[in-house]
Tab-separated table of C-alpha atoms in Angstrom:
chain	number	residue	atom	x	y	z
A	116	MET	CA	-27.036	-52.025	6.629
A	117	SER	CA	-25.694	-49.632	9.270
A	118	TYR	CA	-22.899	-47.980	7.270
A	119	ALA	CA	-22.988	-45.615	4.303
A	120	ARG	CA	-20.625	-43.269	2.524
A	121	VAL	CA	-21.296	-40.167	0.397
A	122	LEU	CA	-18.902	-37.722	-1.287
A	123	CYS	CA	-18.617	-34.013	-0.575
A	124	VAL	CA	-15.886	-31.356	-0.919
A	125	GLY	CA	-14.112	-29.371	1.790
A	126	LEU	CA	-12.692	-25.947	1.035
A	127	VAL	CA	-9.664	-24.338	2.700
A	128	GLY	CA	-8.972	-20.952	1.168
A	129	MET	CA	-9.293	-21.552	-2.568
A	130	THR	CA	-8.156	-25.159	-2.340
A	131	GLY	CA	-10.842	-27.823	-2.404
A	132	GLN	CA	-10.382	-31.454	-1.377
A	133	LEU	CA	-12.674	-34.431	-1.800
A	134	VAL	CA	-14.249	-35.438	1.526
A	135	GLU	CA	-15.905	-38.751	2.321
A	136	VAL	CA	-18.900	-38.402	4.652
A	137	GLU	CA	-19.282	-41.671	6.554
A	138	ALA	CA	-22.315	-42.608	8.641
A	139	ASP	CA	-22.365	-45.513	11.082
A	140	LEU	CA	-25.532	-46.421	13.026
A	141	SER	CA	-25.111	-48.726	15.968
A	142	PRO	CA	-27.234	-49.850	18.929
A	143	GLY	CA	-26.984	-47.669	22.001
A	144	LEU	CA	-28.201	-44.435	23.470
A	145	PRO	CA	-29.623	-42.288	20.612
A	146	GLY	CA	-27.369	-39.372	19.690
A	147	VAL	CA	-25.225	-37.878	16.937
A	148	VAL	CA	-21.456	-37.511	17.062
A	149	ILE	CA	-19.534	-35.706	14.290
A	150	THR	CA	-15.793	-36.311	13.955
A	151	GLY	CA	-13.192	-35.076	11.488
A	152	LEU	CA	-12.294	-31.570	12.735
A	153	PRO	CA	-15.689	-29.912	12.197
A	154	ASP	CA	-16.216	-26.237	12.977
A	155	THR	CA	-19.192	-24.793	14.867
A	156	ALA	CA	-21.428	-24.686	11.788
A	157	LEU	CA	-20.770	-28.379	11.201
A	158	HIS	CA	-21.416	-29.284	14.819
A	159	GLU	CA	-24.818	-27.611	14.471
A	160	ALA	CA	-25.542	-29.697	11.357
A	161	ARG	CA	-26.949	-32.533	13.499
A	162	ASP	CA	-29.886	-30.339	14.550
A	163	ARG	CA	-30.468	-28.952	11.033
A	164	VAL	CA	-30.277	-32.380	9.439
A	165	ARG	CA	-32.588	-33.989	11.987
A	166	ALA	CA	-35.306	-31.363	11.463
A	167	ALA	CA	-34.872	-31.479	7.673
A	168	VAL	CA	-35.140	-35.281	7.558
A	169	VAL	CA	-38.284	-35.379	9.732
A	170	ASN	CA	-39.949	-32.466	7.898
A	171	SER	CA	-39.216	-34.155	4.562
A	172	GLY	CA	-41.344	-37.139	5.587
A	173	GLN	CA	-38.467	-39.508	6.405
A	174	ARG	CA	-37.988	-41.562	9.562
A	175	TRP	CA	-35.236	-40.462	11.924
A	176	PRO	CA	-33.284	-43.485	13.215
A	177	ASN	CA	-33.286	-43.683	17.018
A	178	ARG	CA	-29.820	-45.166	17.232
A	179	ARG	CA	-26.333	-44.027	18.057
A	180	ILE	CA	-25.111	-42.182	14.930
A	181	THR	CA	-21.444	-41.499	14.235
A	182	LEU	CA	-20.628	-39.204	11.339
A	183	ASN	CA	-17.004	-39.095	10.214
A	184	LEU	CA	-15.526	-36.704	7.648
A	185	LEU	CA	-12.453	-38.079	5.881
A	186	PRO	CA	-9.644	-37.121	5.744
A	187	ALA	CA	-10.014	-36.550	9.471
A	188	THR	CA	-6.921	-34.319	9.615
A	189	LEU	CA	-8.409	-31.714	7.230
A	190	PRO	CA	-10.310	-28.911	8.992
A	191	LYS	CA	-13.926	-28.717	7.793
A	192	PHE	CA	-15.788	-25.423	7.615
A	193	GLY	CA	-19.313	-24.321	6.806
A	194	SER	CA	-22.683	-25.858	6.142
A	195	ALA	CA	-22.076	-27.267	2.648
A	196	PHE	CA	-21.850	-30.786	4.173
A	197	ASP	CA	-25.499	-30.859	5.305
A	198	LEU	CA	-26.928	-32.535	2.200
A	199	ALA	CA	-24.215	-35.197	2.113
A	200	ILE	CA	-24.678	-35.891	5.838
A	201	ALA	CA	-28.434	-36.351	5.396
A	202	ALA	CA	-27.942	-38.715	2.446
A	203	ALA	CA	-25.300	-40.773	4.275
A	204	LEU	CA	-27.465	-40.987	7.392
A	205	LEU	CA	-30.539	-42.143	5.449
A	206	GLY	CA	-28.409	-44.618	3.548
A	207	GLY	CA	-26.932	-46.056	6.719
A	208	SER	CA	-30.378	-46.486	8.268
A	209	GLY	CA	-31.563	-48.467	5.260
A	210	GLU	CA	-34.122	-45.836	4.251
A	211	LEU	CA	-32.304	-44.909	1.063
A	212	PRO	CA	-30.439	-47.053	-1.480
A	213	LEU	CA	-27.315	-45.058	-2.274
A	214	ALA	CA	-26.263	-46.780	-5.501
A	215	PRO	CA	-27.483	-43.819	-7.641
A	216	LEU	CA	-25.147	-41.550	-5.647
A	217	ASP	CA	-22.047	-43.647	-6.266
A	218	GLY	CA	-19.301	-41.277	-7.455
A	219	VAL	CA	-21.568	-38.224	-7.073
A	220	VAL	CA	-20.574	-35.165	-5.026
A	221	LEU	CA	-23.337	-33.600	-2.914
A	222	LEU	CA	-23.196	-29.976	-1.776
A	223	GLY	CA	-25.782	-27.901	0.029
A	224	GLU	CA	-27.053	-26.467	3.285
A	225	LEU	CA	-30.340	-27.726	4.736
A	226	GLY	CA	-33.066	-25.570	6.196
A	227	LEU	CA	-35.219	-26.960	9.009
A	228	ASP	CA	-38.094	-27.454	6.554
A	229	GLY	CA	-35.952	-29.577	4.232
A	230	THR	CA	-35.125	-26.904	1.680
A	231	VAL	CA	-31.648	-26.987	0.173
A	232	ARG	CA	-30.084	-23.567	0.454
A	233	PRO	CA	-27.180	-22.113	-1.543
A	234	VAL	CA	-23.674	-22.054	-0.105
A	235	ARG	CA	-20.523	-20.059	-0.753
A	236	GLY	CA	-17.575	-21.402	-2.705
A	237	VAL	CA	-19.427	-23.852	-4.950
A	238	LEU	CA	-17.270	-23.023	-7.982
A	239	PRO	CA	-13.876	-23.881	-6.407
A	240	MET	CA	-15.466	-26.918	-4.721
A	241	VAL	CA	-16.831	-28.257	-7.992
A	242	ALA	CA	-13.556	-27.487	-9.767
A	243	ALA	CA	-11.704	-29.518	-7.121
A	244	ALA	CA	-14.157	-32.394	-7.594
A	245	ALA	CA	-13.568	-32.359	-11.346
A	246	LYS	CA	-9.805	-32.369	-10.791
A	247	ALA	CA	-10.228	-35.433	-8.540
A	248	GLY	CA	-11.995	-37.310	-11.345
A	249	ILE	CA	-15.615	-36.720	-10.352
A	250	ARG	CA	-18.011	-36.342	-13.280
A	251	ARG	CA	-21.383	-35.759	-11.547
A	252	VAL	CA	-22.326	-33.227	-8.892
A	253	ILE	CA	-25.602	-32.265	-7.195
A	254	VAL	CA	-25.722	-28.723	-5.835
A	255	PRO	CA	-28.363	-26.299	-4.554
A	256	ALA	CA	-30.495	-25.057	-7.443
A	257	PRO	CA	-29.377	-21.417	-7.029
A	258	ASN	CA	-25.740	-22.575	-7.326
A	259	SER	CA	-26.265	-24.784	-10.375
A	260	ALA	CA	-25.457	-22.077	-12.947
A	261	GLU	CA	-22.234	-21.341	-11.090
A	262	ALA	CA	-21.253	-25.020	-10.954
A	263	ALA	CA	-22.026	-25.504	-14.651
A	264	VAL	CA	-19.134	-23.182	-15.509
A	265	VAL	CA	-16.668	-26.027	-14.851
A	266	PRO	CA	-16.247	-28.095	-18.043
A	267	GLY	CA	-16.587	-31.867	-18.133
A	268	LEU	CA	-19.144	-32.110	-15.322
A	269	ARG	CA	-22.785	-33.145	-15.297
A	270	VAL	CA	-24.411	-30.691	-12.916
A	271	ARG	CA	-27.875	-31.080	-11.447
A	272	GLY	CA	-29.685	-28.834	-9.004
A	273	VAL	CA	-31.886	-29.709	-6.070
A	274	ASP	CA	-34.189	-27.445	-4.078
A	275	THR	CA	-35.391	-29.809	-1.325
A	276	LEU	CA	-34.216	-32.930	0.460
A	277	HIS	CA	-37.511	-34.536	-0.610
A	278	ARG	CA	-36.521	-34.096	-4.277
A	279	LEU	CA	-33.144	-35.745	-3.656
A	280	VAL	CA	-34.813	-38.680	-1.878
A	281	ALA	CA	-37.263	-39.086	-4.767
A	282	PHE	CA	-34.367	-39.083	-7.240
A	283	VAL	CA	-32.409	-41.732	-5.345
A	284	ARG	CA	-35.388	-43.910	-4.479
A	285	ASP	CA	-37.604	-43.600	-7.557
A	286	GLY	CA	-35.432	-42.035	-10.259
A	287	ALA	CA	-37.383	-38.750	-10.272
A	288	PRO	CA	-35.648	-36.006	-12.281
A	289	LEU	CA	-33.483	-33.362	-10.696
A	290	MET	CA	-33.254	-29.759	-11.881
A	291	ASP	CA	-31.130	-28.705	-14.850
A	292	PRO	CA	-28.963	-25.590	-14.554
A	293	PRO	CA	-30.754	-22.547	-15.964
A	294	ALA	CA	-29.849	-21.342	-19.422
A	295	ARG	CA	-27.163	-18.722	-19.169
A	296	VAL	CA	-28.422	-15.272	-20.097
A	297	PRO	CA	-25.752	-12.717	-21.051
A	298	ALA	CA	-25.560	-9.963	-18.483
A	299	PRO	CA	-26.957	-6.670	-19.780
A	300	THR	CA	-24.243	-4.248	-20.764
A	301	GLY	CA	-24.887	-0.623	-20.048
A	302	PRO	CA	-22.855	2.360	-21.172
A	303	GLY	CA	-20.660	2.198	-18.062
A	304	THR	CA	-17.879	4.662	-17.415
A	305	ASP	CA	-15.778	6.047	-20.251
A	306	LEU	CA	-12.599	8.097	-20.470
A	307	ALA	CA	-14.412	10.433	-22.844
A	308	GLU	CA	-16.133	11.842	-19.748
A	309	VAL	CA	-12.827	13.084	-18.318
A	310	ALA	CA	-12.016	16.591	-19.488
A	311	GLY	CA	-8.384	17.636	-19.821
A	312	GLN	CA	-5.763	16.053	-17.553
A	313	GLY	CA	-3.548	14.822	-20.375
A	314	LEU	CA	-0.876	13.752	-17.890
A	315	GLY	CA	-3.382	11.795	-15.813
A	316	ARG	CA	-4.772	10.078	-18.901
A	317	ARG	CA	-1.272	9.152	-20.049
A	318	ALA	CA	-0.431	7.731	-16.619
A	319	LEU	CA	-3.664	5.733	-16.614
A	320	GLU	CA	-2.883	4.277	-20.052
A	321	VAL	CA	0.653	3.324	-19.008
A	322	ALA	CA	-0.689	1.724	-15.815
A	323	ALA	CA	-3.240	-0.304	-17.785
A	324	ALA	CA	-0.748	-1.434	-20.422
A	325	GLY	CA	1.879	-2.663	-17.970
A	326	GLY	CA	-0.189	-3.612	-14.916
A	327	HIS	CA	1.529	-0.910	-12.831
A	328	HIS	CA	0.371	0.583	-9.532
A	329	LEU	CA	-0.621	4.257	-9.638
A	330	ALA	CA	-0.859	7.172	-7.195
A	331	LEU	CA	-2.789	10.313	-8.194
A	332	ILE	CA	-2.123	13.393	-6.060
A	333	GLY	CA	-3.978	16.633	-6.654
A	334	PRO	CA	-6.630	19.047	-5.367
A	335	PRO	CA	-10.348	18.222	-5.246
A	336	GLY	CA	-12.025	18.367	-8.630
A	337	ALA	CA	-8.841	17.580	-10.546
A	338	GLY	CA	-10.301	14.273	-11.756
A	339	LYS	CA	-8.480	11.750	-9.555
A	340	THR	CA	-11.533	9.638	-8.767
A	341	MET	CA	-12.932	9.893	-12.312
A	342	LEU	CA	-9.665	8.620	-13.758
A	343	ALA	CA	-9.371	5.748	-11.272
A	344	GLU	CA	-12.958	4.602	-11.814
A	345	ARG	CA	-12.345	4.441	-15.569
A	346	LEU	CA	-9.237	2.280	-15.404
A	347	PRO	CA	-11.271	-0.967	-15.745
A	348	SER	CA	-12.822	0.391	-18.958
A	349	ILE	CA	-9.433	0.295	-20.735
A	350	LEU	CA	-8.325	-3.070	-19.345
A	351	PRO	CA	-8.784	-6.153	-21.581
A	352	GLU	CA	-11.272	-8.841	-20.652
A	353	LEU	CA	-10.025	-11.691	-18.485
A	354	ASP	CA	-8.857	-14.879	-20.167
A	355	ASP	CA	-10.274	-18.252	-19.097
A	356	THR	CA	-7.713	-18.887	-16.354
A	357	ALA	CA	-7.999	-15.431	-14.812
A	358	ALA	CA	-11.802	-15.425	-15.128
A	359	LEU	CA	-12.009	-18.742	-13.261
A	360	GLU	CA	-9.774	-17.411	-10.452
A	361	VAL	CA	-11.739	-14.176	-10.106
A	362	THR	CA	-15.096	-15.943	-10.214
A	363	ALA	CA	-13.956	-18.481	-7.607
A	364	LEU	CA	-12.882	-15.688	-5.250
A	365	HIS	CA	-16.240	-13.957	-5.585
A	366	SER	CA	-17.969	-17.306	-5.056
A	367	ILE	CA	-16.113	-17.815	-1.772
A	368	ALA	CA	-17.102	-14.306	-0.697
A	369	GLY	CA	-20.738	-14.891	-1.719
A	370	LEU	CA	-20.661	-12.013	-4.199
A	371	LEU	CA	-21.363	-13.781	-7.483
A	372	PRO	CA	-24.189	-12.315	-9.597
A	373	ALA	CA	-27.387	-14.316	-10.002
A	374	ASP	CA	-26.525	-15.671	-13.461
A	375	GLY	CA	-23.519	-17.514	-12.013
A	376	GLY	CA	-21.396	-17.124	-15.147
A	377	LEU	CA	-17.695	-16.406	-15.341
A	378	LEU	CA	-16.701	-12.829	-14.525
A	379	ARG	CA	-14.965	-11.548	-17.641
A	380	ARG	CA	-14.549	-7.884	-16.738
A	381	PRO	CA	-11.668	-6.938	-14.416
A	382	PRO	CA	-13.117	-6.376	-10.921
A	383	PHE	CA	-13.074	-2.977	-9.229
A	384	GLN	CA	-12.950	-2.627	-5.449
A	385	ALA	CA	-13.168	0.759	-3.714
A	386	PRO	CA	-13.294	0.261	0.086
A	387	HIS	CA	-14.105	3.202	2.357
A	388	HIS	CA	-11.218	4.816	4.197
A	389	THR	CA	-12.512	3.389	7.495
A	390	ALA	CA	-11.762	-0.145	6.220
A	391	THR	CA	-9.968	-2.417	8.678
A	392	VAL	CA	-6.977	-4.673	8.047
A	393	PRO	CA	-9.117	-7.863	7.779
A	394	SER	CA	-11.487	-6.212	5.316
A	395	LEU	CA	-8.574	-5.193	3.091
A	396	VAL	CA	-6.346	-8.272	3.143
A	397	GLY	CA	-8.782	-10.907	4.435
A	398	GLY	CA	-9.866	-12.304	7.765
A	399	GLY	CA	-12.868	-13.278	9.839
A	400	SER	CA	-13.690	-15.880	12.458
A	401	GLY	CA	-12.682	-19.446	11.784
A	402	LEU	CA	-10.956	-19.674	8.426
A	403	ALA	CA	-10.047	-16.276	6.964
A	404	ARG	CA	-12.051	-15.097	3.963
A	405	PRO	CA	-10.707	-13.008	1.071
A	406	GLY	CA	-10.418	-9.254	1.531
A	407	SER	CA	-10.733	-6.375	-0.917
A	408	ILE	CA	-7.280	-6.876	-2.408
A	409	SER	CA	-8.123	-10.485	-3.318
A	410	LEU	CA	-11.566	-9.553	-4.604
A	411	ALA	CA	-9.732	-7.072	-6.856
A	412	HIS	CA	-7.465	-9.850	-8.197
A	413	ARG	CA	-6.710	-9.212	-11.894
A	414	GLY	CA	-8.524	-5.899	-11.532
A	415	VAL	CA	-8.259	-2.624	-9.627
A	416	LEU	CA	-8.120	-1.816	-5.901
A	417	PHE	CA	-8.887	1.896	-5.513
A	418	LEU	CA	-8.108	3.701	-2.265
A	419	ASP	CA	-9.732	7.123	-2.437
A	420	GLU	CA	-8.484	9.636	0.137
A	421	ALA	CA	-5.604	7.245	0.808
A	422	PRO	CA	-3.990	9.247	3.664
A	423	GLU	CA	-7.240	8.879	5.624
A	424	PHE	CA	-6.855	5.086	5.787
A	425	GLY	CA	-5.445	3.642	8.976
A	426	LYS	CA	-1.689	3.186	9.032
A	427	ALA	CA	-1.972	-0.522	9.859
A	428	ALA	CA	-4.374	-1.086	6.956
A	429	LEU	CA	-2.075	0.628	4.454
A	430	GLU	CA	1.045	-1.159	5.685
A	431	ALA	CA	-0.743	-4.509	5.470
A	432	LEU	CA	-0.915	-4.048	1.685
A	433	ARG	CA	2.852	-4.008	1.228
A	434	GLN	CA	3.446	-7.759	1.166
A	435	PRO	CA	0.467	-8.614	-1.093
A	436	LEU	CA	1.546	-5.910	-3.559
A	437	GLU	CA	5.029	-7.399	-3.702
A	438	HIS	CA	4.116	-11.086	-3.957
A	439	GLY	CA	0.668	-11.048	-5.579
A	440	ARG	CA	-0.877	-13.283	-2.925
A	441	VAL	CA	-2.124	-13.211	0.673
A	442	LEU	CA	-1.259	-15.943	3.161
A	443	LEU	CA	-3.561	-15.780	6.193
A	444	THR	CA	-2.705	-18.028	9.133
A	445	ARG	CA	-5.280	-18.602	11.835
A	446	SER	CA	-5.607	-21.067	14.701
A	447	ARG	CA	-7.768	-23.417	12.621
A	448	GLY	CA	-5.726	-23.352	9.444
A	449	THR	CA	-3.997	-21.351	6.749
A	450	ALA	CA	-5.740	-19.862	3.738
A	451	GLU	CA	-3.970	-18.517	0.677
A	452	TYR	CA	-5.692	-16.191	-1.782
A	453	PRO	CA	-4.325	-14.618	-4.959
A	454	ALA	CA	-4.022	-10.822	-4.799
A	455	ARG	CA	-2.461	-9.640	-8.040
A	456	ALA	CA	-4.422	-6.401	-8.206
A	457	GLN	CA	-3.493	-2.983	-9.519
A	458	LEU	CA	-3.445	-0.511	-6.650
A	459	VAL	CA	-4.641	3.015	-7.439
A	460	MET	CA	-4.424	5.607	-4.673
A	461	ALA	CA	-5.867	9.115	-4.759
A	462	ALA	CA	-4.816	11.806	-2.311
A	463	ASN	CA	-5.159	15.523	-1.748
A	464	PRO	CA	-1.827	17.343	-1.298
A	465	CYS	CA	-2.817	18.587	2.167
A	466	PRO	CA	-5.749	18.557	4.640
A	467	CYS	CA	-7.267	21.851	3.454
A	468	ALA	CA	-6.887	20.809	-0.215
A	469	ASN	CA	-7.631	24.275	-1.480
A	470	PRO	CA	-8.463	23.867	-5.157
A	471	ALA	CA	-6.751	27.120	-5.960
A	472	GLY	CA	-3.366	25.520	-5.370
A	473	ASP	CA	-0.373	26.153	-3.139
A	474	ASP	CA	-0.672	29.936	-3.194
A	475	ARG	CA	-3.890	29.791	-1.186
A	476	CYS	CA	-3.168	26.725	0.930
A	477	GLU	CA	-4.000	27.290	4.598
A	478	CYS	CA	-1.787	24.466	5.902
A	479	PRO	CA	1.669	25.122	7.346
A	480	PRO	CA	4.552	23.197	5.720
A	481	LEU	CA	4.812	20.734	8.616
A	482	THR	CA	1.121	19.848	8.300
A	483	ARG	CA	1.503	19.247	4.570
A	484	ARG	CA	4.468	16.959	5.110
A	485	ARG	CA	2.708	15.031	7.842
A	486	TYR	CA	-0.433	14.560	5.745
A	487	LEU	CA	1.220	12.856	2.775
A	488	GLY	CA	3.670	11.307	5.227
A	489	ARG	CA	0.852	8.985	6.259
A	490	LEU	CA	1.719	7.143	3.060
A	491	SER	CA	4.937	5.499	4.201
A	492	GLY	CA	8.087	5.370	2.111
A	493	PRO	CA	8.065	1.549	1.790
A	494	LEU	CA	4.465	1.659	0.522
A	495	LEU	CA	5.114	4.456	-1.975
A	496	ASP	CA	8.246	2.645	-3.151
A	497	ARG	CA	5.942	-0.080	-4.445
A	498	ILE	CA	3.853	2.396	-6.461
A	499	ASP	CA	5.255	2.562	-9.991
A	500	LEU	CA	3.596	5.811	-11.113
A	501	GLN	CA	3.279	8.787	-8.755
A	502	VAL	CA	1.551	11.583	-10.654
A	503	ARG	CA	0.674	15.081	-9.452
A	504	LEU	CA	-2.409	16.510	-11.143
A	505	SER	CA	-2.971	20.230	-11.611
A	506	PRO	CA	-6.271	21.995	-10.894
A	507	MET	CA	-8.739	21.950	-13.767
A	508	ARG	CA	-8.658	25.020	-16.022
A	509	ALA	CA	-11.645	26.582	-17.766
A	510	ALA	CA	-10.104	25.987	-21.191
A	511	GLU	CA	-9.817	22.269	-20.481
A	512	LEU	CA	-13.310	22.006	-19.030
A	513	MET	CA	-14.942	23.831	-21.954
A	514	ALA	CA	-12.804	22.372	-24.768
A	515	SER	CA	-14.776	21.686	-27.946
A	516	VAL	CA	-12.650	18.675	-28.944
A	517	ALA	CA	-13.994	15.480	-27.384
A	518	PRO	CA	-11.407	13.439	-25.418
A	519	GLU	CA	-10.473	9.972	-26.613
A	520	PRO	CA	-13.035	7.335	-25.562
A	521	SER	CA	-12.074	4.235	-23.618
A	522	ALA	CA	-12.436	1.974	-26.666
A	523	VAL	CA	-9.625	3.770	-28.530
A	524	VAL	CA	-7.294	3.707	-25.529
A	525	ALA	CA	-8.185	0.079	-24.766
A	526	ALA	CA	-7.093	-0.936	-28.272
A	527	ARG	CA	-3.615	0.510	-27.655
A	528	VAL	CA	-3.500	-1.204	-24.261
A	529	VAL	CA	-4.335	-4.578	-25.832
A	530	ALA	CA	-1.627	-4.124	-28.462
A	531	ALA	CA	0.953	-3.168	-25.835
A	532	ARG	CA	0.055	-6.110	-23.617
A	533	SER	CA	0.276	-8.465	-26.594
A	534	ALA	CA	3.795	-7.223	-27.380
A	535	ALA	CA	4.832	-7.664	-23.745
A	536	ALA	CA	3.337	-11.157	-23.527
A	537	THR	CA	5.238	-12.238	-26.643
A	538	ARG	CA	8.508	-10.806	-25.338
A	539	TRP	CA	8.238	-12.295	-21.846
A	540	SER	CA	6.825	-15.687	-22.856
A	541	PRO	CA	10.220	-17.415	-22.267
A	542	LEU	CA	9.948	-16.281	-18.630
A	543	GLY	CA	6.350	-17.435	-18.304
A	544	ARG	CA	5.151	-13.855	-17.642
A	545	ARG	CA	2.721	-11.590	-19.459
A	546	LEU	CA	2.908	-8.095	-17.954
A	547	ASN	CA	5.894	-5.768	-17.618
A	548	ALA	CA	5.028	-5.134	-13.953
A	549	GLU	CA	5.495	-8.845	-13.201
A	550	ILE	CA	9.034	-9.213	-14.576
A	551	PRO	CA	11.693	-9.910	-11.902
A	552	GLY	CA	14.347	-7.233	-11.556
A	553	PRO	CA	17.300	-9.575	-12.260
A	554	ALA	CA	15.804	-10.499	-15.641
A	555	LEU	CA	15.611	-6.828	-16.624
A	556	ARG	CA	19.297	-6.365	-15.856
A	557	GLN	CA	20.499	-9.345	-17.889
A	558	SER	CA	20.932	-9.949	-21.588
A	559	PRO	CA	19.044	-9.742	-23.888
A	560	TRP	CA	16.795	-7.249	-22.055
A	561	ARG	CA	19.413	-5.118	-20.311
A	562	LEU	CA	19.203	-1.506	-21.475
A	563	PRO	CA	22.350	0.289	-22.752
A	564	ALA	CA	24.392	2.182	-20.161
A	565	GLU	CA	23.851	5.522	-21.892
A	566	ASP	CA	20.069	5.103	-21.629
A	567	THR	CA	20.151	4.346	-17.898
A	568	ALA	CA	22.828	6.873	-16.886
A	569	GLU	CA	20.330	9.109	-15.081
A	570	LEU	CA	18.829	6.103	-13.315
A	571	ARG	CA	22.197	4.865	-12.099
A	572	ALA	CA	23.111	8.346	-10.868
A	573	ARG	CA	19.909	8.554	-8.848
A	574	LEU	CA	20.516	5.097	-7.388
A	575	ASP	CA	24.068	6.040	-6.326
A	576	ALA	CA	22.807	9.319	-4.841
A	577	GLY	CA	20.214	7.477	-2.770
A	578	SER	CA	17.224	9.294	-4.299
A	579	LEU	CA	16.058	6.049	-5.905
A	580	SER	CA	15.973	2.604	-4.320
A	581	ALA	CA	16.933	-0.618	-6.079
A	582	ARG	CA	13.238	-1.491	-6.199
A	583	GLY	CA	12.525	1.933	-7.714
A	584	PHE	CA	15.273	1.387	-10.297
A	585	ASP	CA	13.616	-1.803	-11.513
A	586	ARG	CA	10.172	-0.202	-11.545
A	587	VAL	CA	11.365	2.682	-13.716
A	588	VAL	CA	12.843	0.190	-16.184
A	589	ARG	CA	9.533	-1.688	-16.278
A	590	LEU	CA	7.723	1.585	-16.946
A	591	ALA	CA	10.126	2.341	-19.797
A	592	TRP	CA	9.332	-1.010	-21.408
A	593	THR	CA	5.606	-0.268	-21.139
A	594	ILE	CA	6.033	3.177	-22.705
A	595	ALA	CA	7.959	1.608	-25.587
A	596	ASP	CA	5.221	-1.008	-26.051
A	597	LEU	CA	2.532	1.685	-26.211
A	598	ASP	CA	4.527	3.629	-28.785
A	599	GLY	CA	5.177	0.512	-30.885
A	600	ARG	CA	8.951	0.222	-30.333
A	601	ASP	CA	10.835	-3.010	-29.723
A	602	ARG	CA	13.036	-1.575	-26.964
A	603	PRO	CA	12.969	1.514	-24.724
A	604	ASP	CA	15.247	4.412	-25.578
A	605	LYS	CA	16.632	7.284	-23.508
A	606	GLN	CA	13.427	9.333	-23.917
A	607	ASP	CA	11.302	6.424	-22.649
A	608	VAL	CA	13.495	6.151	-19.555
A	609	ALA	CA	13.229	9.916	-18.997
A	610	GLU	CA	9.422	9.789	-19.195
A	611	ALA	CA	9.398	6.790	-16.880
A	612	ILE	CA	11.470	8.733	-14.323
A	613	GLN	CA	9.040	11.628	-14.554
A	614	LEU	CA	6.010	9.346	-14.061
A	615	ARG	CA	7.730	7.585	-11.179
A	616	THR	CA	8.939	10.641	-9.264
A	617	GLY	CA	6.388	13.286	-10.231
A	618	GLU	CA	9.212	15.704	-11.045
A	619	GLY	CA	8.649	18.337	-13.716
A	620	MET	CA	4.866	17.871	-13.652
């Protein structure tokens, strides 16, 4: 037999597709040709596979070898095809009976010594295989715990090509996924560690309850970074759907922890202010990989010292913040990644950032305006809460009454989110921040005219945009949810305006 076929999975962005790896061996000048839109890593597979086959004690066929990856119109990326290519090649040469691999997906990169090395993106690949009706997969042993997360699949691990050959030829056992050990939980960060800053704590709670974006502006030592880093501690754990999305994104980026289980805690990303556009929204050679905003999906993206970020990097966040996804188009294909993250920005009011406040600021007015002016109007218009924090006072720092811990605040956040999810279920939404503006302005959720009079006046005066109008209304709904009311009232709208504009703080 000179033809064989083995199944694998190709990954474009987060979308996986079943790929048939065909091998045809024919008489002629010995050589290997790979077709089916392979990238550079796949072109190099012929050298890796040849060395791995020989060093695993198998005979390399001295014939003309054609390897085809179907569908041929789908771009193929990475080294996850190595194991399937080796199996198809050995099957086509007659060295290996491939009946035991019928309907089995093979994933893995081969080392020159025949070891099977882990690859990125195993979770979305295996999930795509399961969706296509596959029930058995063989993956690198270090990826087996990750693959076992997908229900309805029989997952086996393999550490060498020799072990796979022994399984196919003699029925030798493969490796079971390791038993999942719960990740150790340490004390972590807690809101109880933040002294004072009642306004900042309130803004953080509102942001968590409604999924709103937040900007914290204040002098050094006011607690901006401490508050932002504790936002994940009051967010609820991810449900199954969100956990699978977040874990798949981290799998593609190669950032999954060793246990390979689902990530249940909302992720937290805090890139340095020298971060580039590709590192924030995604990029890289070949097919673009997820950036920080996608790795923070269903969690928090924290930009500390936000005015110090490059203008292009900050402006690149505008579209993902609006649509909750990133569409990256490159010459070899288009990748789409979810990016529904909560943005939290922290900024000093001016370059000198004198902690004593405005009375001792060394910056001229023009310098102050230019500094915060690095945060463009269109970007700030997408930030629901814009809070100005005051310098810490001795009475707050030395207060004898302990602040509320994260567990107490998190309970209120869960209750508020539950109320919002019940209310918005007819629209298929769960968070107030996700509700389209037209829905908020229509019955039965339209607020009375007397409650929105101040909002409408600001809109007519041009001090509030239409987008800002809708975001204030969303904030008012979140405030009502936190306080246990069915609908916002005039006071909720007034507080929402204050949190949105920073006035009177």
